[in-house]
Amino acid sequence: MPRELQRGHKAKISDLTAGTDLYVGVQIAGAGLSFDISCFGLDEQERLSDDRYFIFFNQPKSPEESLQLLGAQAGDTESFRVTLERIPPQVQRLSFTATIDGAGQMSQIGPGYIRLVAGGEEVARYPFDGSEFSTERAVMLGDIYRKNDIWRFAAIGQGFDGGLDALLKNFGGEVLEEQEPEPQQAAPAGGAVPGFAPPGGGPAAQQPAPGFAPPAATAPEPQAPQAPQAPQPQMAQQPQAPQQPQAPQVAQQPPAPQQPQVPQQPQQPTTPDVHGAPTMAAPIVQPPHGGQVPPPPQAPQAPQAPQA
């Protein structure tokens, strides 16, 4: 059974559970009311010395993630994960708060609670209802704090008439002052964004011109196809290259076969013709009256052979 605490009661977490990875759930509701539930990580002076430990819907976790906003679940309006061993030493207290967003007061709320859960088991709960409050618009529900290096849980139930503003001032007020100018800076920053200026007219009208520049850019694109026309004359030059097959006309150089004129050397057989001349002589005829046969004409032709 979970230990039920009354307002002002405290308990060591080590007496409630051996676990240090805790779930903190808050249940709060009221007719027509909307709530913001937050966790403030405070120092020894109970001041918010580091706004990174203000955990709420716009900043759901601390730098080392020892504190995390989990959202509504398990019947809780809002829930947190708290890992005690990871909380830095400068953070000595965690204050869980609820504020009314809009009109209303805490006396209008129904029964609610803040509870601790370890390992899926509820170990402590502080129940409350509207009868504990009157015109307050914010309330400190419970604290997890460190004392003598021992973590404890306390049921607080302390209200503030001023709502979240009063809480922030109570914890130092620095976070509220930093948050208010931030949205103001966001507005001029948004106006400075050129992307949102065109609908505004005047100076923005100069920006639509570059916006319409892309169609102008499309005009030069047809010029780009003209570039391929340049390669077309190159294609015309390529047919000139086939004219080079005139080189095969070199094949017409078969005048080389004219070299067979060298066979003219067979004119040398003219010498054998000279030696064959005797065969061309007329047949020898004996003189009818026993006269001498005239000498053959070969003797004088013989010296002609050396002339060759």
XYZ file of C-alpha atoms in Angstrom:
308
model
C 0.000 0.000 0.000
C 1.313 3.503 -0.805
C 1.984 5.837 2.049
C -0.548 8.659 2.090
C 0.781 12.011 3.199
C -1.104 15.056 4.433
C -0.151 18.649 3.773
C 3.165 19.416 5.452
C 4.156 15.764 5.872
C 7.589 14.525 4.754
C 9.227 11.167 4.205
C 12.636 9.856 3.167
C 12.444 8.326 -0.277
C 14.757 5.554 0.890
C 12.030 4.619 3.431
C 9.498 4.469 0.624
C 11.533 2.595 -1.977
C 15.063 1.505 -2.799
C 14.567 2.800 -6.320
C 16.062 6.076 -7.553
C 14.472 6.187 -11.026
C 11.082 7.599 -10.084
C 7.825 8.407 -11.806
C 5.970 11.475 -10.509
C 2.316 11.733 -11.511
C -0.074 14.666 -11.005
C -3.846 14.446 -11.356
C -5.788 17.720 -11.259
C -9.033 18.770 -12.914
C -11.865 21.291 -12.630
C -14.921 22.188 -14.662
C -13.909 24.540 -17.469
C -10.320 24.790 -16.176
C -7.047 24.184 -18.025
C -3.766 23.599 -16.204
C -0.043 23.937 -16.813
C 2.005 21.534 -14.690
C 5.722 22.198 -14.287
C 8.818 21.263 -12.311
C 11.337 23.833 -10.996
C 14.890 22.657 -10.248
C 16.019 24.951 -7.406
C 19.345 25.569 -5.682
C 20.103 25.768 -1.933
C 18.488 29.216 -1.744
C 15.404 27.745 -3.443
C 16.048 29.919 -6.468
C 15.975 28.971 -10.112
C 19.646 29.745 -10.742
C 19.661 27.808 -14.051
C 16.595 28.151 -16.261
C 17.486 24.872 -18.035
C 15.994 23.148 -14.970
C 12.585 24.735 -15.449
C 10.778 21.731 -16.984
C 7.497 22.498 -18.757
C 5.800 21.970 -22.122
C 8.301 24.189 -23.982
C 11.344 22.603 -22.305
C 10.550 18.960 -21.642
C 13.900 17.848 -20.232
C 17.017 19.023 -18.420
C 20.465 18.989 -20.091
C 21.521 15.602 -18.702
C 17.906 14.326 -18.866
C 17.680 13.713 -15.130
C 14.291 15.470 -15.335
C 11.887 14.648 -18.157
C 8.316 15.651 -18.926
C 6.409 12.540 -20.027
C 2.882 13.866 -20.628
C -0.512 12.570 -19.601
C -0.652 8.826 -18.940
C -1.879 6.161 -16.531
C -4.773 8.403 -15.422
C -2.435 11.313 -14.593
C -2.962 14.798 -16.050
C 0.828 15.164 -16.332
C 3.828 13.022 -15.417
C 7.597 13.280 -14.997
C 10.570 10.975 -14.830
C 13.116 11.819 -12.115
C 16.471 10.014 -12.026
C 17.912 11.018 -8.660
C 21.519 9.920 -9.198
C 21.774 12.001 -12.367
C 20.591 15.283 -10.855
C 23.560 17.711 -10.622
C 24.630 18.781 -7.119
C 23.627 22.428 -7.626
C 19.982 21.313 -7.870
C 18.809 20.685 -4.323
C 15.030 20.804 -4.670
C 12.428 19.857 -7.250
C 9.163 21.732 -6.875
C 6.150 20.339 -8.751
C 3.519 22.988 -9.442
C 0.159 23.436 -11.162
C -1.203 26.755 -12.501
C -4.537 27.621 -14.060
C -4.214 28.661 -17.699
C -6.857 31.378 -18.059
C -9.649 32.367 -15.719
C -10.517 30.364 -12.604
C -9.242 29.589 -9.124
C -8.030 26.553 -7.231
C -11.124 26.319 -5.095
C -12.924 25.044 -8.216
C -10.799 21.926 -8.618
C -12.042 18.458 -7.789
C -10.145 15.727 -5.941
C -6.601 15.306 -7.197
C -3.184 14.063 -6.100
C 0.562 13.976 -6.630
C 2.148 10.546 -6.326
C 5.494 8.762 -6.462
C 5.874 5.485 -8.364
C 8.965 3.256 -8.307
C 9.312 0.137 -10.442
C 5.669 0.436 -11.512
C 4.423 0.480 -7.921
C 2.976 3.552 -6.227
C 4.869 4.206 -3.012
C 3.530 7.595 -1.836
C 0.600 9.934 -2.512
C -0.550 13.351 -1.390
C -4.299 13.776 -2.118
C -5.932 17.229 -2.243
C -9.113 18.982 -3.399
C -10.495 22.485 -3.859
C -11.462 22.784 -0.200
C -7.801 23.396 0.655
C -7.670 26.512 -1.527
C -9.654 29.660 -2.235
C -8.740 32.284 -4.835
C -5.294 30.940 -5.691
C -4.498 30.377 -9.341
C -1.274 28.412 -8.761
C -0.200 25.841 -6.228
C 2.997 24.098 -5.135
C 1.841 20.493 -4.853
C 4.915 18.589 -3.650
C 8.701 18.695 -3.416
C 11.509 16.205 -3.826
C 14.469 17.715 -2.032
C 17.935 16.804 -0.822
C 18.877 17.167 2.869
C 22.121 15.803 4.286
C 22.589 14.001 0.969
C 19.310 12.165 1.530
C 16.416 12.612 -0.906
C 13.012 13.246 0.685
C 9.452 13.820 -0.470
C 7.221 16.535 1.002
C 3.493 17.287 0.577
C 3.334 21.116 0.195
C -0.126 22.305 -0.974
C 0.827 26.025 -0.911
C -1.106 28.340 -3.237
C -0.321 31.669 -4.981
C -2.929 34.227 -5.990
C -0.830 35.541 -8.868
C -0.623 32.240 -10.685
C 2.513 31.404 -12.633
C 3.833 34.958 -12.357
C 3.781 34.698 -8.583
C 5.577 31.354 -8.700
C 8.294 32.713 -10.972
C 8.819 35.705 -8.719
C 8.934 33.407 -5.718
C 11.678 31.380 -7.424
C 13.633 34.416 -8.637
C 11.584 35.772 -11.516
C 14.505 35.528 -13.979
C 12.891 32.934 -16.227
C 9.725 35.002 -16.710
C 11.715 38.080 -17.666
C 13.721 36.074 -20.230
C 10.661 34.367 -21.683
C 8.636 37.553 -22.283
C 11.153 39.222 -24.628
C 11.799 35.974 -26.478
C 8.401 35.938 -28.242
C 8.886 39.635 -28.999
C 12.216 38.844 -30.625
C 10.622 35.984 -32.487
C 8.156 38.352 -34.177
C 10.767 40.657 -35.741
C 12.877 37.658 -36.618
C 9.894 36.220 -38.451
C 9.338 39.524 -40.253
C 12.962 39.540 -41.322
C 12.603 36.199 -43.021
C 12.404 36.961 -46.731
C 10.314 33.898 -47.383
C 7.359 35.420 -45.535
C 7.765 38.920 -46.973
C 6.156 38.480 -50.444
C 2.578 38.636 -49.177
C 3.478 41.880 -47.342
C 3.807 44.002 -50.540
C 6.447 46.812 -50.757
C 9.951 45.537 -50.137
C 8.679 42.060 -50.501
C 7.591 42.898 -54.024
C 11.241 43.077 -54.962
C 11.649 39.507 -53.783
C 8.877 38.077 -55.953
C 10.924 39.269 -58.909
C 13.638 36.744 -58.114
C 10.812 34.400 -57.349
C 9.622 34.810 -60.914
C 13.201 34.739 -62.175
C 13.054 30.977 -62.675
C 10.657 31.395 -65.626
C 13.123 33.965 -66.981
C 15.758 31.371 -66.440
C 13.678 29.039 -68.553
C 14.067 31.491 -71.468
C 17.828 30.984 -71.651
C 17.203 27.282 -71.489
C 15.973 27.274 -75.135
C 19.272 29.006 -75.907
C 20.968 26.035 -74.375
C 19.553 23.789 -77.141
C 21.248 26.154 -79.576
C 24.496 24.878 -78.160
C 23.751 21.416 -79.554
C 23.471 23.129 -82.955
C 27.208 23.731 -82.712
C 27.871 20.006 -82.791
C 25.743 19.785 -85.957
C 28.398 21.562 -88.070
C 30.855 19.180 -86.502
C 28.773 16.394 -87.934
C 29.130 18.145 -91.327
C 32.887 18.077 -90.871
C 32.770 14.384 -90.200
C 31.423 13.630 -93.709
C 34.495 15.481 -94.969
C 36.540 12.915 -93.150
C 35.082 10.130 -95.324
C 36.552 12.032 -98.254
C 39.875 10.857 -96.913
C 39.126 7.447 -98.381
C 40.793 9.081 -101.359
C 43.824 7.596 -99.739
C 42.706 4.256 -101.118
C 43.461 5.905 -104.431
C 46.994 5.085 -103.479
C 45.892 1.619 -104.347
C 45.851 2.968 -107.869
C 49.616 3.071 -107.548
C 49.688 -0.337 -109.141
C 52.202 1.354 -111.452
C 54.373 -0.925 -109.362
C 53.282 -3.689 -111.686
C 55.125 -1.613 -114.298
C 58.230 -3.013 -112.684
C 57.647 -6.136 -114.674
C 59.300 -4.010 -117.357
C 62.460 -5.235 -115.726
C 61.895 -8.461 -117.620
C 63.219 -6.378 -120.491
C 66.548 -7.737 -119.314
C 65.738 -10.859 -121.192
C 67.107 -8.816 -124.080
C 70.289 -10.621 -123.113
C 68.997 -13.577 -125.005
C 69.964 -11.412 -127.967
C 73.480 -12.698 -127.412
C 72.268 -16.269 -127.741
C 70.573 -15.132 -130.902
C 74.005 -14.024 -132.112
C 75.401 -17.432 -131.286
C 72.485 -19.012 -132.974
C 73.131 -17.027 -136.097
C 75.144 -19.904 -137.618
C 72.056 -21.949 -137.501
C 70.478 -19.261 -139.557
C 73.160 -19.775 -142.254
C 72.125 -21.317 -145.493
C 72.895 -25.005 -146.043
C 76.365 -25.816 -147.275
C 76.429 -26.547 -150.978
C 79.417 -28.095 -152.631
C 80.600 -26.284 -155.683
C 79.643 -27.995 -158.793
C 83.113 -28.070 -160.184
C 85.105 -28.976 -157.043
C 85.935 -25.410 -156.283
C 86.634 -24.323 -152.683
C 83.869 -23.513 -150.402
C 83.925 -19.840 -149.417
C 84.755 -19.207 -145.716
C 81.698 -18.899 -143.467
C 80.812 -15.394 -142.355
C 80.802 -16.498 -138.648
C 84.461 -15.602 -138.181
C 83.860 -11.878 -138.471
C 80.700 -12.111 -136.254
C 82.621 -13.757 -133.466
C 84.324 -10.529 -132.397
C 80.859 -8.909 -132.035
C 80.129 -11.105 -129.086
C 82.779 -9.404 -126.899
C 81.172 -6.063 -127.715
C 78.225 -7.193 -125.689
